[in-house]
């Protein structure tokens, strides 16, 4: 069954006697099988900035990868990331592979509609600055969600969180004359 098929799969078989033979019950010479198609795709997402500690006032770069392990193609999945207020100047870009598609770039929170055939990926690169007054931890989560009508058999891998301990650093100096 094609990975992009939707609706129902209808298949009919017939049998006909050769010339000169009479079939006394021709009404049973055709049989039809109808199956409702249930598109299924294992969507997943990963997110990392490659570090476990961030310095307030410095930049951070996240890599977010949404993947479709199939078997069905997905048209209209949503990739989302609501960035914490401690991140400013957020910009992002996306490159799709494997026949997928995504919005090329944007700024602020991420809410993108992607098309991911089986085996395709959408890779986002997000850059931002950590607020100079931020304290505690920087926690950021990205999600991927299938559109209505697509079954995801393993929804537990549709969310990814990156956590960094914030480590304030300051170069203090003093002079006295």
PDB file of C-alpha atoms in Angstrom:
ATOM      1  CA  UNK A   1       0.000   0.000   0.000  1.00  0.00           C
ATOM      2  CA  UNK A   2       1.454   3.369  -0.964  1.00  0.00           C
ATOM      3  CA  UNK A   3       2.778   5.351   2.032  1.00  0.00           C
ATOM      4  CA  UNK A   4       0.677   8.331   0.880  1.00  0.00           C
ATOM      5  CA  UNK A   5      -2.597   6.416   0.402  1.00  0.00           C
ATOM      6  CA  UNK A   6      -5.707   7.655   2.234  1.00  0.00           C
ATOM      7  CA  UNK A   7      -9.374   6.667   2.440  1.00  0.00           C
ATOM      8  CA  UNK A   8     -10.188   3.074   1.594  1.00  0.00           C
ATOM      9  CA  UNK A   9      -8.419   0.324  -0.301  1.00  0.00           C
ATOM     10  CA  UNK A  10     -10.984  -1.383  -2.559  1.00  0.00           C
ATOM     11  CA  UNK A  11     -10.019  -4.428  -4.601  1.00  0.00           C
ATOM     12  CA  UNK A  12     -12.347  -6.537  -6.759  1.00  0.00           C
ATOM     13  CA  UNK A  13     -11.694  -9.943  -8.330  1.00  0.00           C
ATOM     14  CA  UNK A  14     -13.891 -11.585 -10.979  1.00  0.00           C
ATOM     15  CA  UNK A  15     -14.112 -14.945 -12.664  1.00  0.00           C
ATOM     16  CA  UNK A  16     -15.846 -15.643 -15.999  1.00  0.00           C
ATOM     17  CA  UNK A  17     -16.517 -18.999 -17.664  1.00  0.00           C
ATOM     18  CA  UNK A  18     -15.054 -19.588 -21.118  1.00  0.00           C
ATOM     19  CA  UNK A  19     -17.271 -19.358 -24.165  1.00  0.00           C
ATOM     20  CA  UNK A  20     -19.839 -22.113 -24.472  1.00  0.00           C
ATOM     21  CA  UNK A  21     -20.083 -22.717 -20.715  1.00  0.00           C
ATOM     22  CA  UNK A  22     -23.124 -21.475 -18.826  1.00  0.00           C
ATOM     23  CA  UNK A  23     -22.716 -20.423 -15.202  1.00  0.00           C
ATOM     24  CA  UNK A  24     -26.036 -21.050 -13.433  1.00  0.00           C
ATOM     25  CA  UNK A  25     -25.125 -18.602 -10.591  1.00  0.00           C
ATOM     26  CA  UNK A  26     -23.300 -15.623 -12.140  1.00  0.00           C
ATOM     27  CA  UNK A  27     -24.024 -13.432  -9.107  1.00  0.00           C
ATOM     28  CA  UNK A  28     -21.135 -15.017  -7.170  1.00  0.00           C
ATOM     29  CA  UNK A  29     -18.513 -14.430  -9.863  1.00  0.00           C
ATOM     30  CA  UNK A  30     -17.353 -11.144  -8.315  1.00  0.00           C
ATOM     31  CA  UNK A  31     -15.864 -10.526  -4.866  1.00  0.00           C
ATOM     32  CA  UNK A  32     -14.763  -7.197  -3.392  1.00  0.00           C
ATOM     33  CA  UNK A  33     -12.574  -6.533  -0.367  1.00  0.00           C
ATOM     34  CA  UNK A  34     -12.646  -3.069   1.218  1.00  0.00           C
ATOM     35  CA  UNK A  35     -10.161  -1.972   3.879  1.00  0.00           C
ATOM     36  CA  UNK A  36     -10.192   1.377   5.652  1.00  0.00           C
ATOM     37  CA  UNK A  37      -6.678   2.783   5.555  1.00  0.00           C
ATOM     38  CA  UNK A  38      -5.261   3.820   8.918  1.00  0.00           C
ATOM     39  CA  UNK A  39      -2.121   5.847   8.202  1.00  0.00           C
ATOM     40  CA  UNK A  40       0.486   5.143  10.873  1.00  0.00           C
ATOM     41  CA  UNK A  41       3.738   7.027  11.332  1.00  0.00           C
ATOM     42  CA  UNK A  42       6.253   7.005  14.150  1.00  0.00           C
ATOM     43  CA  UNK A  43       7.130  10.676  14.527  1.00  0.00           C
ATOM     44  CA  UNK A  44       9.937  11.608  16.916  1.00  0.00           C
ATOM     45  CA  UNK A  45      11.910  14.684  17.913  1.00  0.00           C
ATOM     46  CA  UNK A  46      15.284  15.403  19.475  1.00  0.00           C
ATOM     47  CA  UNK A  47      16.616  18.655  20.908  1.00  0.00           C
ATOM     48  CA  UNK A  48      20.062  19.594  22.172  1.00  0.00           C
ATOM     49  CA  UNK A  49      22.382  22.549  22.503  1.00  0.00           C
ATOM     50  CA  UNK A  50      25.356  20.248  23.075  1.00  0.00           C
ATOM     51  CA  UNK A  51      26.142  21.590  26.556  1.00  0.00           C
ATOM     52  CA  UNK A  52      24.883  21.146  30.126  1.00  0.00           C
ATOM     53  CA  UNK A  53      25.810  24.635  31.377  1.00  0.00           C
ATOM     54  CA  UNK A  54      24.965  28.044  29.915  1.00  0.00           C
ATOM     55  CA  UNK A  55      26.247  31.493  30.875  1.00  0.00           C
ATOM     56  CA  UNK A  56      23.625  34.249  31.271  1.00  0.00           C
ATOM     57  CA  UNK A  57      24.289  36.996  28.730  1.00  0.00           C
ATOM     58  CA  UNK A  58      25.789  34.598  26.181  1.00  0.00           C
ATOM     59  CA  UNK A  59      24.397  32.917  23.082  1.00  0.00           C
ATOM     60  CA  UNK A  60      22.941  29.440  22.815  1.00  0.00           C
ATOM     61  CA  UNK A  61      22.290  27.309  19.713  1.00  0.00           C
ATOM     62  CA  UNK A  62      19.815  24.438  19.697  1.00  0.00           C
ATOM     63  CA  UNK A  63      19.462  21.707  17.094  1.00  0.00           C
ATOM     64  CA  UNK A  64      15.945  20.271  16.838  1.00  0.00           C
ATOM     65  CA  UNK A  65      15.327  17.286  14.553  1.00  0.00           C
ATOM     66  CA  UNK A  66      11.829  15.994  13.718  1.00  0.00           C
ATOM     67  CA  UNK A  67      11.822  12.549  12.065  1.00  0.00           C
ATOM     68  CA  UNK A  68       9.229  10.229  10.527  1.00  0.00           C
ATOM     69  CA  UNK A  69      10.197   6.552  10.872  1.00  0.00           C
ATOM     70  CA  UNK A  70       7.082   5.598   8.874  1.00  0.00           C
ATOM     71  CA  UNK A  71       5.630   3.511   7.512  1.00  0.00           C
ATOM     72  CA  UNK A  72       3.122   6.148   6.297  1.00  0.00           C
ATOM     73  CA  UNK A  73       3.904   9.609   4.969  1.00  0.00           C
ATOM     74  CA  UNK A  74       2.753  12.566   7.090  1.00  0.00           C
ATOM     75  CA  UNK A  75       1.402  15.768   5.592  1.00  0.00           C
ATOM     76  CA  UNK A  76       0.762  18.578   8.062  1.00  0.00           C
ATOM     77  CA  UNK A  77       2.598  17.519  11.241  1.00  0.00           C
ATOM     78  CA  UNK A  78       3.271  20.330  13.723  1.00  0.00           C
ATOM     79  CA  UNK A  79       6.700  21.098  15.179  1.00  0.00           C
ATOM     80  CA  UNK A  80       6.478  23.478  18.139  1.00  0.00           C
ATOM     81  CA  UNK A  81       8.738  25.083  20.710  1.00  0.00           C
ATOM     82  CA  UNK A  82       7.652  27.846  23.071  1.00  0.00           C
ATOM     83  CA  UNK A  83      10.896  29.398  24.206  1.00  0.00           C
ATOM     84  CA  UNK A  84      11.286  30.499  27.835  1.00  0.00           C
ATOM     85  CA  UNK A  85      11.278  34.247  28.575  1.00  0.00           C
ATOM     86  CA  UNK A  86      14.955  34.005  29.559  1.00  0.00           C
ATOM     87  CA  UNK A  87      15.813  33.536  25.864  1.00  0.00           C
ATOM     88  CA  UNK A  88      15.807  36.692  23.741  1.00  0.00           C
ATOM     89  CA  UNK A  89      16.428  37.385  20.070  1.00  0.00           C
ATOM     90  CA  UNK A  90      15.279  33.913  19.064  1.00  0.00           C
ATOM     91  CA  UNK A  91      15.704  33.104  15.352  1.00  0.00           C
ATOM     92  CA  UNK A  92      15.473  29.752  13.628  1.00  0.00           C
ATOM     93  CA  UNK A  93      16.061  28.116  10.261  1.00  0.00           C
ATOM     94  CA  UNK A  94      15.019  24.721   8.908  1.00  0.00           C
ATOM     95  CA  UNK A  95      16.433  22.298   6.358  1.00  0.00           C
ATOM     96  CA  UNK A  96      14.402  19.246   5.350  1.00  0.00           C
ATOM     97  CA  UNK A  97      15.845  16.005   3.983  1.00  0.00           C
ATOM     98  CA  UNK A  98      14.447  12.813   2.488  1.00  0.00           C
ATOM     99  CA  UNK A  99      11.685  14.578   0.569  1.00  0.00           C
ATOM    100  CA  UNK A 100      10.375  16.486   3.582  1.00  0.00           C
ATOM    101  CA  UNK A 101       9.463  20.159   3.705  1.00  0.00           C
ATOM    102  CA  UNK A 102       9.409  22.878   6.369  1.00  0.00           C
ATOM    103  CA  UNK A 103       9.409  26.667   6.622  1.00  0.00           C
ATOM    104  CA  UNK A 104      12.892  27.973   5.771  1.00  0.00           C
ATOM    105  CA  UNK A 105      13.247  30.430   8.670  1.00  0.00           C
ATOM    106  CA  UNK A 106      11.499  32.484  11.307  1.00  0.00           C
ATOM    107  CA  UNK A 107      11.853  34.243  14.637  1.00  0.00           C
ATOM    108  CA  UNK A 108      10.302  33.866  18.070  1.00  0.00           C
ATOM    109  CA  UNK A 109       8.421  30.765  19.131  1.00  0.00           C
ATOM    110  CA  UNK A 110       8.472  27.845  16.711  1.00  0.00           C
ATOM    111  CA  UNK A 111       5.150  26.620  15.357  1.00  0.00           C
ATOM    112  CA  UNK A 112       5.745  25.087  11.951  1.00  0.00           C
ATOM    113  CA  UNK A 113       3.751  22.745   9.737  1.00  0.00           C
ATOM    114  CA  UNK A 114       5.954  20.097   8.142  1.00  0.00           C
ATOM    115  CA  UNK A 115       5.512  17.349   5.577  1.00  0.00           C
ATOM    116  CA  UNK A 116       7.541  14.232   6.334  1.00  0.00           C
ATOM    117  CA  UNK A 117       7.483  11.193   4.061  1.00  0.00           C
ATOM    118  CA  UNK A 118       8.701   8.000   5.735  1.00  0.00           C
ATOM    119  CA  UNK A 119      12.403   8.404   6.481  1.00  0.00           C
ATOM    120  CA  UNK A 120      12.366  12.211   6.140  1.00  0.00           C
ATOM    121  CA  UNK A 121      13.660  14.774   8.639  1.00  0.00           C
ATOM    122  CA  UNK A 122      13.234  18.471   9.360  1.00  0.00           C
ATOM    123  CA  UNK A 123      16.274  19.954  11.134  1.00  0.00           C
ATOM    124  CA  UNK A 124      15.913  23.301  12.896  1.00  0.00           C
ATOM    125  CA  UNK A 125      18.823  25.438  14.048  1.00  0.00           C
ATOM    126  CA  UNK A 126      17.743  27.887  16.754  1.00  0.00           C
ATOM    127  CA  UNK A 127      19.906  30.751  18.011  1.00  0.00           C
ATOM    128  CA  UNK A 128      19.124  32.969  20.991  1.00  0.00           C
ATOM    129  CA  UNK A 129      20.715  34.928  23.807  1.00  0.00           C
ATOM    130  CA  UNK A 130      20.285  33.935  27.443  1.00  0.00           C
ATOM    131  CA  UNK A 131      19.131  36.927  29.478  1.00  0.00           C
ATOM    132  CA  UNK A 132      22.001  38.391  31.531  1.00  0.00           C
ATOM    133  CA  UNK A 133      19.782  38.300  34.641  1.00  0.00           C
ATOM    134  CA  UNK A 134      18.683  34.661  34.237  1.00  0.00           C
ATOM    135  CA  UNK A 135      19.262  32.291  37.162  1.00  0.00           C
ATOM    136  CA  UNK A 136      18.564  28.654  37.975  1.00  0.00           C
ATOM    137  CA  UNK A 137      18.101  26.357  34.997  1.00  0.00           C
ATOM    138  CA  UNK A 138      17.319  26.933  31.347  1.00  0.00           C
ATOM    139  CA  UNK A 139      14.677  24.349  30.408  1.00  0.00           C
ATOM    140  CA  UNK A 140      13.363  24.200  26.862  1.00  0.00           C
ATOM    141  CA  UNK A 141      11.057  21.626  25.236  1.00  0.00           C
ATOM    142  CA  UNK A 142      10.221  20.916  21.586  1.00  0.00           C
ATOM    143  CA  UNK A 143       7.342  18.743  20.332  1.00  0.00           C
ATOM    144  CA  UNK A 144       6.164  17.121  17.118  1.00  0.00           C
ATOM    145  CA  UNK A 145       2.508  16.148  16.658  1.00  0.00           C
ATOM    146  CA  UNK A 146       0.803  14.229  13.853  1.00  0.00           C
ATOM    147  CA  UNK A 147      -2.224  15.748  12.123  1.00  0.00           C
ATOM    148  CA  UNK A 148      -5.714  14.358  12.674  1.00  0.00           C
ATOM    149  CA  UNK A 149      -6.078  10.963  11.029  1.00  0.00           C
ATOM    150  CA  UNK A 150      -2.477   9.815  11.505  1.00  0.00           C
ATOM    151  CA  UNK A 151      -1.815   7.264  14.244  1.00  0.00           C
ATOM    152  CA  UNK A 152       1.531   7.531  16.050  1.00  0.00           C
ATOM    153  CA  UNK A 153       2.207   4.169  17.731  1.00  0.00           C
ATOM    154  CA  UNK A 154       4.948   5.580  20.011  1.00  0.00           C
ATOM    155  CA  UNK A 155       3.922   9.090  21.132  1.00  0.00           C
ATOM    156  CA  UNK A 156       6.437   9.021  23.994  1.00  0.00           C
ATOM    157  CA  UNK A 157       9.206  10.182  21.643  1.00  0.00           C
ATOM    158  CA  UNK A 158       7.251  13.206  20.370  1.00  0.00           C
ATOM    159  CA  UNK A 159       8.720  15.521  23.042  1.00  0.00           C
ATOM    160  CA  UNK A 160      12.343  16.421  23.749  1.00  0.00           C
ATOM    161  CA  UNK A 161      13.673  18.677  26.519  1.00  0.00           C
ATOM    162  CA  UNK A 162      17.103  20.264  26.890  1.00  0.00           C
ATOM    163  CA  UNK A 163      18.109  21.465  30.374  1.00  0.00           C
ATOM    164  CA  UNK A 164      21.147  23.601  31.152  1.00  0.00           C
ATOM    165  CA  UNK A 165      22.342  24.818  34.524  1.00  0.00           C
ATOM    166  CA  UNK A 166      22.825  28.576  34.372  1.00  0.00           C
ATOM    167  CA  UNK A 167      26.249  29.593  35.577  1.00  0.00           C
ATOM    168  CA  UNK A 168      26.489  33.387  35.903  1.00  0.00           C
ATOM    169  CA  UNK A 169      29.955  34.682  35.082  1.00  0.00           C
ATOM    170  CA  UNK A 170      31.182  38.244  35.547  1.00  0.00           C
ATOM    171  CA  UNK A 171      34.569  39.843  34.976  1.00  0.00           C
ATOM    172  CA  UNK A 172      34.685  42.374  37.828  1.00  0.00           C
ATOM    173  CA  UNK A 173      37.481  44.845  38.097  1.00  0.00           C
ATOM    174  CA  UNK A 174      38.297  47.859  40.211  1.00  0.00           C
ATOM    175  CA  UNK A 175      40.811  50.662  40.098  1.00  0.00           C
ATOM    176  CA  UNK A 176      41.700  53.165  42.751  1.00  0.00           C
ATOM    177  CA  UNK A 177      43.803  56.182  42.369  1.00  0.00           C
TER     178      UNK A 177
END
